[in-house]
């Protein structure tokens, strides 16, 4: 517990000054904020008790600790790796272990009351980040030798920008003055029926859906597309896709925590 607190203080400034590696800081924070609005009273109380903060506060923690000491193995826990056919790799090596560790933690947390508080807190922090991560289309890791068409750049006012960077920052790229609260108020308009459909299934089911959705993202943003001067209609089409990915991440994160702390 003391080590955790020391490390938190040591990189606090880093967390505020650097962009994240999947959804950018705003994206992760907005998703976590939306998720918190859909926690049951019991789950919200337990998360607050273990974290002593909001979900959004820890939403980019994993990005800033991924290369720090004992947390270095978590560098590989971001996103999902696929095989040569574009299906989920059941035993990924290196990057793309986000889904298997999500499943492992959920299983471990079934008896969370028997775990040390520090372990429960750390597991919550991992889930806050990993579930949204694999909903980011560019965090579905397709083998380059099998999917070379997915390795390209777009352009921002003539300058090259990786497709990865574009999708990471999409939630506030065209909404620069938005807050987490505004994102929730403007975007989270799901009906109960839609919300139920979003959380149906288990993490593996969600992961498979994320892989399928990732293919679609590359059709929306062709190579060398000029993102700085997109017509409003194209912006709206891309944002509709991105918001769906973000809301699915938020609702599924909330459903996971609600199930753990039922």
XYZ file of C-alpha atoms in Angstrom, residues 18-259:
242
model
C 1.437 13.484 -21.180
C -1.140 12.029 -23.518
C -2.348 8.486 -23.032
C -1.638 5.571 -25.332
C -5.174 4.456 -26.279
C -8.160 6.752 -25.887
C -6.431 9.988 -24.920
C -6.844 11.377 -21.402
C -10.178 12.989 -22.216
C -11.472 9.816 -23.840
C -10.605 7.594 -20.892
C -11.904 10.115 -18.372
C -15.181 10.630 -20.247
C -15.777 6.881 -20.540
C -15.056 6.365 -16.846
C -17.338 9.276 -15.948
C -20.200 7.823 -17.979
C -19.590 4.397 -16.443
C -19.820 5.825 -12.934
C -23.267 7.251 -13.697
C -24.483 3.698 -14.307
C -23.063 2.011 -11.218
C -25.477 0.580 -8.695
C -25.410 2.324 -5.299
C -23.534 -0.678 -3.851
C -20.918 -0.716 -6.629
C -20.432 3.056 -6.442
C -19.964 2.891 -2.684
C -17.440 0.054 -2.927
C -15.466 1.725 -5.700
C -15.288 4.941 -3.701
C -14.254 3.032 -0.593
C -11.374 1.242 -2.303
C -10.247 4.048 -4.612
C -11.039 7.088 -2.461
C -11.570 8.834 -5.795
C -13.781 8.733 -8.868
C -13.311 6.192 -11.654
C -12.181 9.006 -13.952
C -9.351 9.922 -11.572
C -7.664 6.565 -12.221
C -8.706 6.158 -15.850
C -5.239 6.737 -17.349
C -3.244 5.306 -14.444
C -2.180 2.252 -16.436
C -0.731 4.354 -19.238
C 1.520 6.260 -16.872
C 2.700 3.262 -14.839
C 3.204 0.813 -17.681
C 6.995 1.236 -17.582
C 7.392 1.738 -13.830
C 9.038 -1.021 -11.779
C 6.731 -3.849 -10.779
C 4.031 -2.637 -13.185
C 6.115 -3.161 -16.342
C 4.301 -6.414 -17.280
C 1.091 -4.378 -17.627
C 2.625 -2.732 -20.698
C 1.226 -5.734 -22.582
C -2.284 -5.509 -21.102
C -3.602 -2.819 -23.456
C -5.964 -4.001 -26.169
C -6.557 -7.325 -27.911
C -4.276 -9.274 -30.242
C -5.689 -11.189 -33.184
C -4.340 -14.128 -35.150
C -3.577 -14.221 -38.885
C -7.287 -14.648 -39.666
C -8.314 -11.617 -37.632
C -9.838 -13.615 -34.775
C -8.961 -13.163 -31.091
C -5.662 -14.825 -30.199
C -6.514 -16.995 -27.149
C -2.921 -16.991 -25.871
C -1.297 -13.732 -26.989
C 2.382 -13.060 -26.426
C 3.598 -9.512 -26.032
C 1.045 -6.775 -26.621
C -2.682 -7.451 -26.732
C -3.275 -9.228 -23.414
C -6.040 -6.882 -22.244
C -8.918 -9.314 -22.638
C -7.298 -12.289 -20.918
C -6.311 -10.153 -17.928
C -9.794 -8.632 -17.788
C -11.230 -12.151 -17.578
C -8.622 -13.184 -14.996
C -9.340 -10.199 -12.753
C -13.109 -10.660 -12.946
C -12.663 -14.271 -11.856
C -10.323 -13.257 -9.035
C -12.727 -10.557 -7.845
C -15.583 -13.013 -7.302
C -14.225 -13.332 -3.770
C -12.994 -9.764 -3.429
C -13.840 -9.630 0.265
C -11.121 -12.218 0.884
C -8.486 -10.191 -0.969
C -6.232 -7.484 0.500
C -7.681 -4.002 -0.006
C -4.645 -3.039 -2.087
C -5.291 -5.927 -4.494
C -8.958 -5.003 -4.879
C -8.056 -1.387 -5.542
C -5.433 -2.318 -8.100
C -7.827 -4.667 -9.873
C -10.492 -1.950 -10.107
C -7.916 0.416 -11.599
C -6.943 -2.185 -14.188
C -10.558 -2.763 -15.218
C -11.228 0.982 -15.470
C -8.554 1.164 -18.152
C -8.445 -2.218 -19.874
C -12.115 -2.500 -20.821
C -12.171 0.914 -22.563
C -8.794 0.169 -24.152
C -9.979 -2.794 -26.171
C -12.961 -0.754 -27.357
C -10.521 1.608 -29.090
C -10.424 0.373 -32.714
C -6.666 0.820 -33.053
C -6.094 -1.245 -29.913
C -7.208 -4.338 -31.740
C -3.777 -5.530 -32.813
C -3.994 -7.156 -36.241
C -0.719 -8.799 -37.414
C 0.881 -6.394 -39.873
C 2.016 -9.152 -42.211
C -1.594 -10.288 -42.607
C -3.254 -6.862 -42.501
C -0.734 -4.419 -44.054
C -3.645 -2.298 -45.276
C -4.283 -1.216 -41.677
C -0.873 0.435 -41.296
C -1.168 3.942 -42.712
C -1.416 7.642 -41.943
C -4.019 10.343 -42.365
C -3.284 14.051 -42.674
C -4.023 16.934 -40.367
C -3.747 20.191 -42.321
C -1.215 18.566 -44.610
C 0.916 16.980 -41.894
C 1.111 13.223 -41.445
C -0.764 11.791 -38.485
C -0.862 8.096 -37.647
C -4.258 6.475 -37.801
C -3.590 5.348 -34.217
C -3.206 8.926 -32.994
C -6.351 9.968 -34.854
C -8.602 7.390 -33.211
C -7.022 7.876 -29.791
C -8.055 11.521 -29.767
C -11.298 11.310 -31.709
C -13.734 11.922 -28.831
C -12.629 15.515 -28.352
C -10.831 16.224 -31.622
C -13.869 18.040 -32.967
C -15.211 18.990 -29.500
C -12.274 20.794 -27.962
C -14.221 22.649 -25.273
C -16.146 19.663 -23.942
C -15.942 18.462 -20.351
C -16.666 14.952 -19.074
C -20.028 16.181 -17.831
C -20.936 17.662 -21.194
C -19.908 14.472 -22.979
C -22.220 12.491 -20.716
C -25.089 14.934 -21.143
C -24.755 15.234 -24.914
C -23.892 11.663 -25.888
C -25.350 9.227 -23.362
C -28.887 8.971 -24.729
C -29.381 5.190 -24.671
C -32.791 3.716 -24.036
C -33.005 0.904 -21.446
C -33.386 -1.564 -24.322
C -30.247 -0.275 -26.049
C -28.288 -0.325 -22.792
C -29.321 -3.923 -22.154
C -28.154 -4.917 -25.629
C -24.778 -3.217 -25.103
C -23.942 -5.216 -21.973
C -25.278 -8.558 -23.162
C -22.718 -11.354 -23.042
C -19.335 -11.752 -21.365
C -15.985 -10.020 -21.914
C -15.044 -12.509 -24.644
C -18.272 -11.676 -26.492
C -17.490 -7.975 -26.134
C -13.970 -8.576 -27.392
C -15.243 -10.358 -30.486
C -17.604 -7.466 -31.170
C -14.713 -5.018 -30.743
C -12.639 -6.922 -33.307
C -15.460 -6.772 -35.853
C -15.996 -3.071 -35.170
C -12.284 -2.359 -35.600
C -12.412 -3.528 -39.216
C -15.133 -0.955 -39.839
C -13.013 1.900 -38.480
C -10.498 1.547 -41.306
C -13.282 1.889 -43.864
C -14.354 5.153 -42.247
C -10.896 6.713 -42.413
C -9.025 5.904 -45.653
C -5.296 6.509 -46.021
C -4.262 10.152 -46.456
C -7.714 11.419 -45.515
C -7.499 15.107 -44.564
C -9.009 15.176 -41.086
C -8.600 18.910 -40.591
C -11.144 19.842 -43.242
C -13.729 17.100 -42.990
C -17.238 18.110 -44.014
C -19.639 18.227 -41.076
C -21.534 15.198 -42.360
C -18.375 13.055 -42.426
C -17.378 14.285 -38.967
C -20.804 13.334 -37.654
C -20.580 9.863 -39.210
C -17.172 9.188 -37.666
C -18.208 10.605 -34.294
C -21.318 8.437 -34.265
C -19.090 5.382 -34.623
C -16.615 6.633 -31.994
C -19.353 7.485 -29.509
C -20.838 4.018 -29.888
C -17.443 2.487 -29.080
C -17.082 4.777 -26.054
C -20.584 4.122 -24.733
C -20.196 0.379 -25.116
C -16.953 0.622 -23.142
C -18.628 2.704 -20.430
C -21.715 0.545 -20.051
C -19.678 -2.665 -20.086
C -17.270 -1.306 -17.491
C -20.222 -0.351 -15.287
C -21.834 -3.764 -15.797
C -18.587 -5.483 -14.818
C -18.222 -3.493 -11.601
C -21.916 -3.911 -10.786
C -21.576 -7.669 -11.121
